[in-house]
XYZ file of C-alpha atoms in Angstrom:
697
model
C 174.689 74.746 138.157
C 178.081 74.930 136.423
C 178.475 77.170 133.393
C 177.129 75.692 130.184
C 176.225 77.208 126.842
C 172.430 77.670 127.011
C 172.124 77.109 123.261
C 173.367 73.520 123.636
C 171.393 70.616 125.140
C 172.054 69.584 128.741
C 170.857 66.068 127.881
C 170.904 64.563 124.398
C 169.608 61.018 123.923
C 170.044 59.757 120.361
C 168.595 56.467 119.018
C 168.943 54.817 122.426
C 168.237 51.076 122.685
C 168.295 49.226 126.021
C 167.810 45.472 126.487
C 167.621 43.159 129.477
C 169.187 39.717 129.101
C 167.709 36.575 130.672
C 168.738 32.942 130.257
C 165.983 32.515 127.674
C 166.249 35.612 125.526
C 167.136 39.260 125.033
C 164.215 41.501 126.044
C 164.306 44.862 124.228
C 162.909 47.423 126.708
C 163.718 50.686 124.873
C 164.283 51.037 121.113
C 165.379 53.923 118.907
C 164.567 56.474 121.620
C 165.638 60.085 121.073
C 165.048 63.057 123.357
C 166.690 66.446 123.919
C 166.514 68.536 127.105
C 167.774 72.126 126.882
C 169.116 74.127 129.863
C 166.272 75.158 132.192
C 163.781 72.992 130.292
C 161.357 70.549 131.976
C 160.643 67.486 129.810
C 157.704 65.253 130.724
C 157.914 61.528 129.906
C 154.462 59.877 129.842
C 152.970 56.513 128.903
C 151.486 53.346 130.380
C 153.337 51.033 132.778
C 155.975 49.017 130.949
C 156.497 51.551 128.149
C 160.122 52.155 129.174
C 159.945 55.541 130.985
C 161.880 54.449 134.081
C 164.317 52.391 131.960
C 165.284 55.575 130.087
C 165.888 57.329 133.433
C 168.018 54.435 134.711
C 169.900 54.502 131.408
C 170.744 58.177 131.976
C 171.912 57.295 135.497
C 173.872 54.305 134.027
C 172.202 52.143 136.662
C 170.623 49.276 134.706
C 171.723 46.452 137.025
C 173.503 43.255 136.018
C 170.966 42.249 133.328
C 170.474 45.623 131.658
C 172.653 46.867 128.851
C 172.676 49.780 126.397
C 172.830 48.025 123.017
C 172.608 51.041 120.733
C 172.657 54.839 120.564
C 174.198 57.476 122.802
C 173.350 59.437 125.955
C 175.245 62.717 126.151
C 175.261 64.947 129.212
C 176.799 68.368 128.571
C 178.359 66.901 125.426
C 180.009 63.935 127.201
C 178.931 60.400 126.264
C 177.803 58.724 129.497
C 178.115 55.255 127.911
C 181.890 55.588 127.614
C 182.602 57.201 130.996
C 184.508 55.288 133.687
C 182.815 54.101 136.880
C 184.793 56.689 138.889
C 183.698 59.568 136.637
C 180.070 58.388 136.761
C 180.212 58.226 140.573
C 181.317 61.886 140.638
C 178.559 62.871 138.229
C 175.690 61.114 140.036
C 174.351 63.195 142.883
C 176.439 66.235 141.947
C 175.456 67.110 138.364
C 172.667 64.561 137.785
C 170.283 63.717 140.647
C 167.264 61.403 140.723
C 164.134 61.467 142.899
C 162.282 58.158 143.194
C 158.605 57.342 143.638
C 158.901 56.019 147.196
C 160.753 58.543 149.412
C 161.632 56.024 152.156
C 163.626 54.023 149.591
C 166.020 56.997 149.380
C 166.303 57.730 153.114
C 168.343 55.850 155.725
C 165.944 55.054 158.608
C 168.809 54.961 161.139
C 170.228 58.434 160.353
C 168.877 61.847 161.255
C 167.800 64.071 158.351
C 170.589 66.603 158.960
C 173.332 63.999 158.569
C 171.791 62.564 155.394
C 171.571 65.989 153.755
C 175.084 67.023 154.821
C 176.653 63.935 153.239
C 175.858 65.074 149.689
C 177.943 68.300 149.469
C 180.622 66.873 151.797
C 181.175 63.923 149.414
C 180.658 65.678 146.071
C 181.982 69.189 146.774
C 184.412 68.638 149.687
C 182.340 71.110 151.709
C 183.114 71.559 155.409
C 180.655 70.231 157.994
C 179.611 73.756 159.041
C 179.014 74.849 155.443
C 177.092 71.641 154.676
C 174.951 72.118 157.796
C 174.121 75.695 156.793
C 173.245 74.587 153.244
C 171.064 71.744 154.598
C 169.129 74.207 156.746
C 168.714 76.579 153.781
C 167.421 73.780 151.515
C 164.951 72.535 154.158
C 163.572 76.090 154.316
C 163.560 76.302 150.482
C 161.374 73.186 150.216
C 158.881 74.918 152.540
C 159.159 72.687 155.565
C 158.130 74.364 158.841
C 160.605 74.594 161.752
C 163.762 73.514 159.844
C 165.735 72.852 163.056
C 163.163 70.326 164.282
C 163.052 68.641 160.856
C 166.861 68.366 160.687
C 166.910 66.744 164.133
C 164.241 64.157 163.177
C 164.508 60.615 161.845
C 162.668 59.818 158.570
C 159.893 57.836 160.319
C 158.974 60.958 162.327
C 157.960 62.801 159.129
C 154.818 62.454 157.002
C 154.985 61.135 153.417
C 154.847 64.659 151.974
C 157.609 65.852 154.328
C 159.787 62.833 153.426
C 159.371 63.591 149.720
C 160.380 67.227 150.293
C 163.519 66.046 152.129
C 164.394 63.774 149.170
C 163.972 66.777 146.835
C 166.207 68.854 149.131
C 168.787 66.047 149.123
C 168.751 65.953 145.304
C 169.317 69.726 145.182
C 172.080 69.828 147.827
C 174.841 69.690 145.188
C 172.946 72.035 142.816
C 172.647 69.532 139.916
C 172.228 70.606 136.307
C 169.727 67.802 135.623
C 167.054 66.501 137.987
C 165.216 63.247 137.111
C 161.885 62.747 138.903
C 160.328 59.267 138.618
C 156.626 59.461 139.613
C 157.572 61.644 142.612
C 154.002 62.287 143.809
C 152.176 58.986 143.140
C 152.031 57.962 146.815
C 150.971 61.414 148.036
C 147.611 63.078 148.666
C 146.388 65.412 145.948
C 146.827 68.478 148.213
C 150.412 67.470 149.085
C 151.019 66.721 145.398
C 149.942 70.280 144.499
C 152.473 71.679 146.964
C 155.267 69.440 145.609
C 154.446 70.441 142.000
C 154.613 74.141 142.860
C 157.833 73.513 144.760
C 159.496 71.671 141.855
C 158.524 74.442 139.407
C 159.798 77.205 141.721
C 163.059 75.389 142.465
C 163.581 74.771 138.747
C 163.259 78.506 138.097
C 165.379 79.486 141.120
C 168.261 77.072 140.497
C 168.005 76.905 136.686
C 167.774 73.122 136.901
C 166.728 71.094 133.847
C 164.221 68.324 134.577
C 163.139 64.962 133.224
C 159.734 64.400 134.835
C 158.359 60.835 134.542
C 154.629 60.401 135.141
C 151.507 58.657 133.883
C 149.429 61.715 134.880
C 148.992 64.048 131.892
C 147.525 66.827 134.051
C 150.543 66.771 136.339
C 152.914 66.922 133.367
C 151.001 69.883 131.917
C 151.382 71.792 135.200
C 155.068 70.932 135.646
C 156.693 70.735 132.202
C 157.081 72.843 129.075
C 157.865 69.896 126.767
C 156.450 66.391 126.482
C 157.538 62.991 125.167
C 154.876 60.265 124.867
C 156.206 56.682 125.004
C 154.576 53.438 123.896
C 156.125 49.970 124.067
C 159.728 51.172 124.330
C 159.515 53.906 121.690
C 158.910 57.644 121.672
C 155.748 58.058 119.569
C 155.221 61.823 119.909
C 157.272 64.668 121.289
C 156.936 68.432 121.313
C 155.976 71.581 123.156
C 153.208 70.901 125.735
C 150.706 73.170 124.005
C 151.447 71.692 120.561
C 151.004 68.102 121.741
C 147.912 68.808 123.880
C 146.141 70.983 121.306
C 147.441 69.443 118.043
C 148.193 65.828 118.949
C 149.446 63.892 115.954
C 149.722 60.286 117.119
C 146.783 57.888 117.636
C 148.213 56.696 120.986
C 148.357 60.239 122.384
C 144.755 60.738 121.268
C 143.733 57.415 122.842
C 145.351 58.413 126.166
C 143.338 61.650 126.276
C 140.095 59.798 125.508
C 140.745 57.481 128.468
C 141.065 60.216 131.124
C 138.144 62.141 132.652
C 138.585 65.740 131.484
C 136.048 68.393 132.576
C 132.986 67.820 130.404
C 133.328 64.020 130.252
C 129.976 62.498 131.131
C 129.311 58.892 132.063
C 126.001 58.975 130.200
C 126.559 60.856 126.939
C 130.357 61.134 126.706
C 131.914 58.170 128.502
C 135.605 57.431 128.779
C 137.059 55.184 126.138
C 139.491 52.447 127.119
C 142.204 51.617 124.584
C 141.179 48.278 123.021
C 143.450 45.235 123.324
C 146.498 44.815 125.527
C 149.995 46.259 125.744
C 152.402 43.983 123.768
C 155.059 42.048 125.659
C 158.606 43.268 124.808
C 159.491 40.059 122.920
C 156.113 39.858 121.139
C 155.903 43.273 119.514
C 154.019 43.379 116.173
C 155.606 44.143 112.831
C 155.671 47.767 111.783
C 153.869 50.113 114.168
C 153.885 48.844 117.771
C 150.507 50.509 118.398
C 148.984 49.084 115.188
C 146.859 46.249 116.716
C 145.140 48.765 119.064
C 144.881 51.702 116.633
C 141.600 53.022 115.169
C 143.423 54.142 112.031
C 145.465 50.987 111.339
C 145.858 50.223 107.611
C 147.029 46.754 106.648
C 149.893 46.674 104.190
C 151.023 50.149 105.246
C 151.243 50.309 109.048
C 152.653 46.764 109.343
C 154.987 46.903 106.346
C 158.088 48.542 107.816
C 159.594 50.059 110.939
C 158.256 53.459 111.901
C 160.476 56.525 112.201
C 159.826 59.889 113.835
C 158.703 62.606 111.404
C 158.574 66.371 111.972
C 155.170 68.129 112.162
C 155.062 71.247 109.986
C 154.867 74.587 111.765
C 155.215 73.368 115.375
C 158.141 73.777 117.771
C 160.288 70.578 117.559
C 157.077 68.528 117.262
C 157.592 64.962 115.929
C 155.360 61.905 115.578
C 155.952 58.216 114.777
C 152.938 57.722 112.471
C 152.677 57.206 108.693
C 149.078 58.441 108.403
C 149.388 61.878 110.010
C 148.038 63.688 106.919
C 145.168 61.217 106.340
C 143.572 61.365 109.819
C 140.937 63.957 110.795
C 142.496 64.975 114.117
C 139.714 67.443 114.897
C 136.906 64.885 114.671
C 135.248 64.683 118.099
C 134.904 61.229 119.535
C 131.491 60.270 120.781
C 130.040 57.054 122.096
C 128.063 54.811 119.764
C 125.049 55.239 122.000
C 123.942 57.250 124.983
C 123.711 55.164 128.122
C 120.595 55.431 130.238
C 121.244 56.566 133.784
C 120.889 53.989 136.538
C 117.549 54.232 138.288
C 117.972 55.440 141.880
C 115.854 53.365 144.281
C 115.178 52.999 148.002
C 117.645 53.749 150.803
C 119.847 50.663 151.423
C 122.316 52.242 153.874
C 121.623 54.847 156.529
C 124.247 56.110 158.956
C 123.084 58.229 161.861
C 125.601 60.058 164.090
C 128.191 57.242 163.775
C 131.464 57.670 165.699
C 134.531 55.471 165.838
C 137.156 56.108 168.528
C 140.305 54.111 169.193
C 141.981 54.072 172.592
C 145.765 53.859 172.466
C 148.340 53.871 175.249
C 150.360 57.064 175.638
C 153.417 54.884 175.018
C 152.515 51.983 172.750
C 155.863 50.327 173.492
C 155.680 50.270 177.275
C 151.923 50.846 177.799
C 152.665 53.586 180.279
C 150.891 56.887 180.949
C 147.267 57.815 180.444
C 145.536 56.321 177.404
C 144.745 58.670 174.507
C 141.756 58.605 172.191
C 142.003 58.712 168.387
C 138.766 60.141 166.976
C 138.815 58.481 163.558
C 135.151 59.134 162.654
C 132.961 61.871 164.128
C 129.180 62.268 163.676
C 128.881 60.527 160.297
C 125.300 61.041 159.088
C 124.259 60.205 155.514
C 122.353 57.657 153.424
C 122.931 55.790 150.154
C 120.282 54.524 147.748
C 119.991 51.540 145.432
C 121.720 52.165 142.084
C 123.508 55.273 143.356
C 127.231 56.067 143.266
C 128.249 57.982 146.375
C 131.872 59.149 146.300
C 133.761 59.657 149.564
C 136.786 61.939 149.200
C 139.443 63.429 151.457
C 143.138 63.250 152.328
C 144.864 60.324 154.033
C 143.865 60.265 157.693
C 140.419 61.807 157.111
C 138.619 58.626 158.181
C 137.548 57.163 154.802
C 139.060 53.716 155.348
C 137.968 53.576 159.018
C 134.400 54.217 157.906
C 134.727 51.391 155.359
C 136.024 48.982 158.051
C 133.106 49.853 160.352
C 130.583 49.347 157.552
C 132.138 46.014 156.532
C 132.064 44.765 160.145
C 135.858 44.587 160.466
C 135.451 47.175 163.250
C 132.410 48.044 165.361
C 131.247 51.648 165.786
C 131.727 53.385 169.141
C 128.233 54.923 168.933
C 125.489 55.765 166.456
C 123.263 53.691 164.219
C 124.105 51.878 160.953
C 121.021 50.588 159.135
C 122.072 48.180 156.378
C 119.202 46.636 154.393
C 116.831 47.546 157.288
C 119.087 45.824 159.848
C 121.091 47.692 162.554
C 124.671 46.405 162.257
C 126.405 49.135 164.309
C 127.746 46.689 166.898
C 127.681 43.467 164.851
C 131.160 42.282 163.780
C 131.449 40.407 160.497
C 131.766 37.013 162.267
C 128.247 37.460 163.691
C 126.588 38.742 160.522
C 124.528 36.251 158.556
C 125.781 35.005 155.161
C 123.036 36.901 153.320
C 124.147 40.265 154.765
C 127.821 39.484 154.073
C 127.175 38.444 150.456
C 125.104 41.577 149.735
C 127.809 43.884 151.140
C 131.177 43.454 149.429
C 134.424 45.357 148.925
C 136.805 45.965 146.014
C 140.267 46.887 147.254
C 142.880 49.329 145.993
C 145.642 46.860 145.209
C 144.498 43.845 143.179
C 147.892 42.155 143.719
C 147.331 41.726 147.475
C 143.765 40.402 147.385
C 144.188 37.232 145.317
C 145.623 33.930 146.541
C 148.777 33.368 144.429
C 148.498 29.572 144.714
C 144.885 29.224 143.452
C 143.572 29.588 139.911
C 141.221 32.440 139.067
C 138.282 30.055 138.688
C 138.973 28.315 142.003
C 139.015 31.650 143.854
C 135.641 32.690 142.443
C 134.160 29.221 143.149
C 135.443 29.468 146.747
C 133.480 32.723 147.177
C 130.369 31.064 145.701
C 130.699 28.186 148.206
C 130.977 30.586 151.142
C 127.892 32.512 149.999
C 125.942 29.273 149.416
C 125.403 29.939 145.724
C 124.582 26.854 143.609
C 123.489 23.397 144.674
C 126.424 21.534 143.154
C 129.978 21.960 141.908
C 128.758 22.099 138.309
C 126.256 24.856 139.214
C 129.055 26.894 140.757
C 131.335 26.336 137.754
C 128.618 27.632 135.422
C 128.085 30.689 137.672
C 131.857 31.277 137.820
C 132.033 31.398 134.010
C 129.056 33.796 133.957
C 130.923 36.062 136.390
C 133.977 36.060 134.103
C 131.606 37.118 131.288
C 130.220 39.858 133.563
C 133.678 41.385 134.114
C 134.578 40.914 130.418
C 137.365 38.357 130.927
C 137.774 35.376 128.550
C 136.475 32.118 130.050
C 139.859 30.444 129.553
C 141.187 32.742 132.314
C 139.484 30.394 134.802
C 142.507 28.087 134.633
C 145.122 30.844 134.926
C 147.103 31.770 138.021
C 147.098 35.393 139.287
C 150.766 35.851 138.252
C 149.714 35.343 134.612
C 147.351 38.347 134.735
C 147.955 42.078 134.311
C 146.964 44.558 137.021
C 143.704 45.442 135.297
C 142.807 41.780 134.790
C 143.481 41.034 138.471
C 141.198 43.899 139.469
C 138.460 42.408 137.264
C 138.835 39.082 139.099
C 138.470 40.974 142.387
C 135.264 42.567 141.084
C 133.934 39.170 139.884
C 134.568 37.745 143.346
C 132.808 40.702 144.993
C 129.712 40.052 142.867
C 129.748 36.280 143.447
C 127.042 36.591 146.094
C 124.832 39.043 144.177
C 126.257 42.088 145.992
C 123.826 44.987 146.396
C 126.217 47.403 148.107
C 129.877 47.529 147.043
C 132.533 49.574 148.829
C 135.229 50.369 146.244
C 138.337 51.625 148.083
C 140.549 53.407 145.508
C 139.812 50.577 143.017
C 141.540 52.196 140.022
C 144.366 54.267 141.532
C 146.950 51.474 141.040
C 146.034 51.059 137.354
C 147.112 52.741 134.111
C 144.764 55.372 132.700
C 143.478 53.133 129.907
C 142.891 50.192 132.273
C 141.352 52.660 134.734
C 138.826 53.699 132.082
C 137.951 50.063 131.327
C 137.496 49.106 135.013
C 135.430 52.253 135.673
C 133.124 51.456 132.737
C 132.875 47.864 133.953
C 131.754 48.943 137.436
C 129.099 51.216 135.923
C 127.864 48.511 133.524
C 127.448 46.063 136.409
C 125.732 48.769 138.452
C 123.197 49.382 135.660
C 122.425 45.666 135.310
C 122.291 44.799 139.036
C 121.108 48.098 140.516
C 124.145 48.040 142.802
C 124.912 50.855 145.242
C 128.544 51.931 144.879
C 130.433 53.673 147.668
C 133.462 54.955 145.784
C 136.352 55.961 148.066
C 138.921 58.058 146.207
C 141.274 61.028 146.343
C 141.094 61.490 142.545
C 138.439 64.158 142.054
C 138.589 63.877 138.245
C 137.284 60.311 138.319
C 134.866 61.245 141.141
C 133.353 64.031 139.049
C 132.885 61.659 136.140
C 131.553 58.660 138.064
C 129.520 59.817 141.057
C 125.931 60.922 141.586
C 126.662 62.437 145.000
C 129.898 63.389 146.786
C 130.743 63.326 150.486
C 133.856 65.285 151.521
C 135.575 64.194 154.752
C 138.190 65.977 156.831
C 139.674 64.703 160.101
C 136.780 62.299 160.719
C 134.019 64.816 159.918
C 131.718 65.120 156.916
C 132.331 68.743 155.896
C 130.294 68.799 152.671
C 127.670 66.542 151.094
C 125.667 67.062 147.920
C 125.127 66.087 144.307
C 128.227 66.109 142.096
C 127.088 69.341 140.422
C 126.527 71.009 143.812
C 129.918 70.017 145.243
C 131.901 70.902 142.100
C 130.410 74.418 141.812
C 130.481 77.331 144.268
C 129.659 77.803 147.067
C 132.314 75.381 148.299
C 133.383 74.332 151.745
C 136.900 75.882 152.015
C 138.407 72.385 152.149
C 136.487 71.231 149.049
C 137.709 74.349 147.225
C 141.329 73.483 148.083
C 140.844 69.830 147.020
C 139.410 70.868 143.643
C 142.205 73.374 143.104
C 144.780 70.629 143.696
C 143.426 68.372 140.911
C 145.746 68.335 137.861
C 143.653 68.915 134.718
C 145.075 67.870 131.332
C 143.173 70.507 129.382
C 144.685 73.744 128.062
C 141.183 75.248 127.632
C 140.532 75.238 131.396
C 141.988 77.828 133.785
C 142.248 76.773 137.406
C 142.459 78.814 140.575
C 145.590 77.831 142.510
C 145.093 77.231 146.251
C 147.856 75.327 148.032
C 147.116 74.282 151.616
C 149.735 75.081 154.236
C 150.672 72.444 156.780
C 149.654 68.818 157.178
C 146.331 67.364 158.265
C 146.266 67.526 162.115
C 146.447 64.391 164.259
C 143.151 62.690 165.073
C 144.645 62.091 168.530
C 144.940 65.816 169.142
C 142.462 67.605 166.841
C 142.289 71.414 166.816
C 139.580 73.210 168.776
C 136.534 74.558 166.970
C 136.353 73.771 163.248
C 138.666 70.861 162.362
C 139.843 72.707 159.217
C 140.553 76.082 160.836
C 144.350 75.545 161.089
C 144.648 75.472 157.257
C 141.652 77.575 156.142
C 142.259 80.665 153.988
C 138.705 81.944 154.676
C 138.993 81.988 158.495
C 139.485 85.771 158.658
C 136.018 86.232 157.098
C 134.390 84.860 160.268
C 134.267 87.454 163.096
C 135.061 86.846 166.759
C 137.413 83.877 166.342
C 134.365 81.609 166.069
C 136.225 79.098 163.869
C 138.786 78.484 166.635
C 136.286 77.983 169.457
C 133.067 76.429 168.103
C 132.391 73.396 165.942
C 130.327 74.621 162.942
C 126.815 73.188 162.589
C 125.866 71.129 159.514
C 123.874 73.599 157.386
C 121.417 72.991 154.538
C 122.422 75.264 151.629
C 120.100 73.857 148.966
C 118.106 70.737 148.251
C 120.355 67.953 149.594
C 123.462 70.196 149.748
C 124.920 70.276 153.266
C 128.019 72.007 154.600
C 129.769 72.216 157.996
C 131.093 75.807 157.975
C 130.765 79.149 159.856
C 131.021 81.323 156.704
C 128.069 83.668 156.167
C 125.653 83.238 153.272
C 127.012 86.474 151.722
C 130.607 85.165 151.706
C 129.522 81.775 150.339
C 127.469 83.465 147.598
C 130.526 85.500 146.548
C 132.782 82.485 145.984
C 134.237 82.137 142.487
C 134.512 78.871 140.542
C 137.797 76.959 140.767
C 137.595 75.985 137.068
C 136.848 78.512 134.313
C 137.190 78.371 130.518
C 140.514 79.832 129.340
C 140.646 80.088 125.569
C 143.924 81.940 125.804
C 146.032 80.427 128.582
C 149.283 82.235 129.254
C 152.373 80.317 128.231
């Protein structure tokens, strides 16, 4: 980083306004936005989708496209106004002094160039570095971002690396010219929670090592708490609260910040007595913002004649470090009042077993060379010895990293694939070798799936009502068209969508509304077992809370069994009755939520829990970052599948972990674990989460 007075801001955004211009109108995306980043400081930018976080970042990069324009305010980098700089000066600045890391790493990598060449380009272009110097720096940076065997990585093409490795290369590329400011736009959204933990540690360490200032954009408050020392909360194009992380988390002074925290599952949230609370209403469209406070129509503390009378301005909070809020009623609100639900919700009654899997395996045979079909075929062991059951009205969560076999298991259960061996008893019928085409309509209607991405599961050319009616026709529900129309409207009521949505097209719906339509369609045939594959991971935290509550409400009414596939252990802890942890096709731990989230842990479960970002300053968390990637299911390690990454392996004598598959052991009532560790070692395990009334700064 070039010399700069540490008492002056690296980045100073003052009253910034950005609009996008269409043929119809001007759309104000960011208004009156101010933010200051000091040297070495990490500023987190949080808020729901559409609030303007990425637009601010693109404004700093002066990369708003043909329709975007800065219509007010200034952006100063090291005292220079970026808005008035020439295109040539901006080109020199980008990549050298200001670098940006995007959400999808492959969007930043050239698939036709080797990694070494892509990294070398940066200092050769921006610093006139020689090829030998650039090559040496590339190798150093690849080692700095903790990638194994740097020479092999440098010689690889992007498609030969995993998602986590690609993201590390993009980070290395951003740091090649040693920038003063690094902008990270949702850099870990597409990554597993264990890989995310490694990237977060990496970003923090590199920030300290290189003295880089950061603007970290995320919707994940826990991630921001672990990465940043300052925070700016955005809503509908405006900054509504900004300050030191501890000040904002512990003394929040804007109703929107408070509402965000009530919508996420912190430790202690309980689906019965302390449920999540979705933010009421919808996010305003940029050209339909209300008068006065943008958050007013959704705010618990809204006061007519005051909050809608004039534009809001940021006001300083007494006593806190550069802590400001855009709210007129700061002194009139009891910020310490605990929120509680109007009523406690009775737990769903757990009934008879509706699904029983016994020693189920799923293997795929692939040619050694898929392109030329030459050589001996290889076997991918996607699922190994799956044995468990699920009961009526129960929520069983299935967790693990990408490649652990969660989605393969779901395909086998749904009949999209048939199992290689084992027994699958579904509603007292063995469907292990019955593909979906041969299953009767009754079985198909009772077993349904809610997918991760609501955008891909709806027909864009059919109305919402027509899509639900189509499902009713297939399941044979209703004797006539009018019967099915009545049932369709009842299903819209069930998922809490207005009945007029029946005539809308999918493009007219938000992400959360589309997911509700997907849920309505899944329940069209009176589903008794629903496989929910990451159903809320593509949604904002507030919408996530609403969809989660909806699933539980329907479960209580219908007695539905929910198989909840997720990598988000915060939502799993809140939602599930039992948890099944999978690794490389194996079930490594199975038990009630309380059993799995408390010691003794399977070593893999311990690492998963440690990787979960927790947005709570009162909780201390043990930090365990897994080394290496999940092994290939085509060439799994000998012995225990987890032994190549296990920090407890040295506690097992005789190299047993490397030679023998551990047996599935019963630790307590219903708590099972596949591990060689002795009872004494397991009993001595410490909790991952502990109360921390005084967390170190």
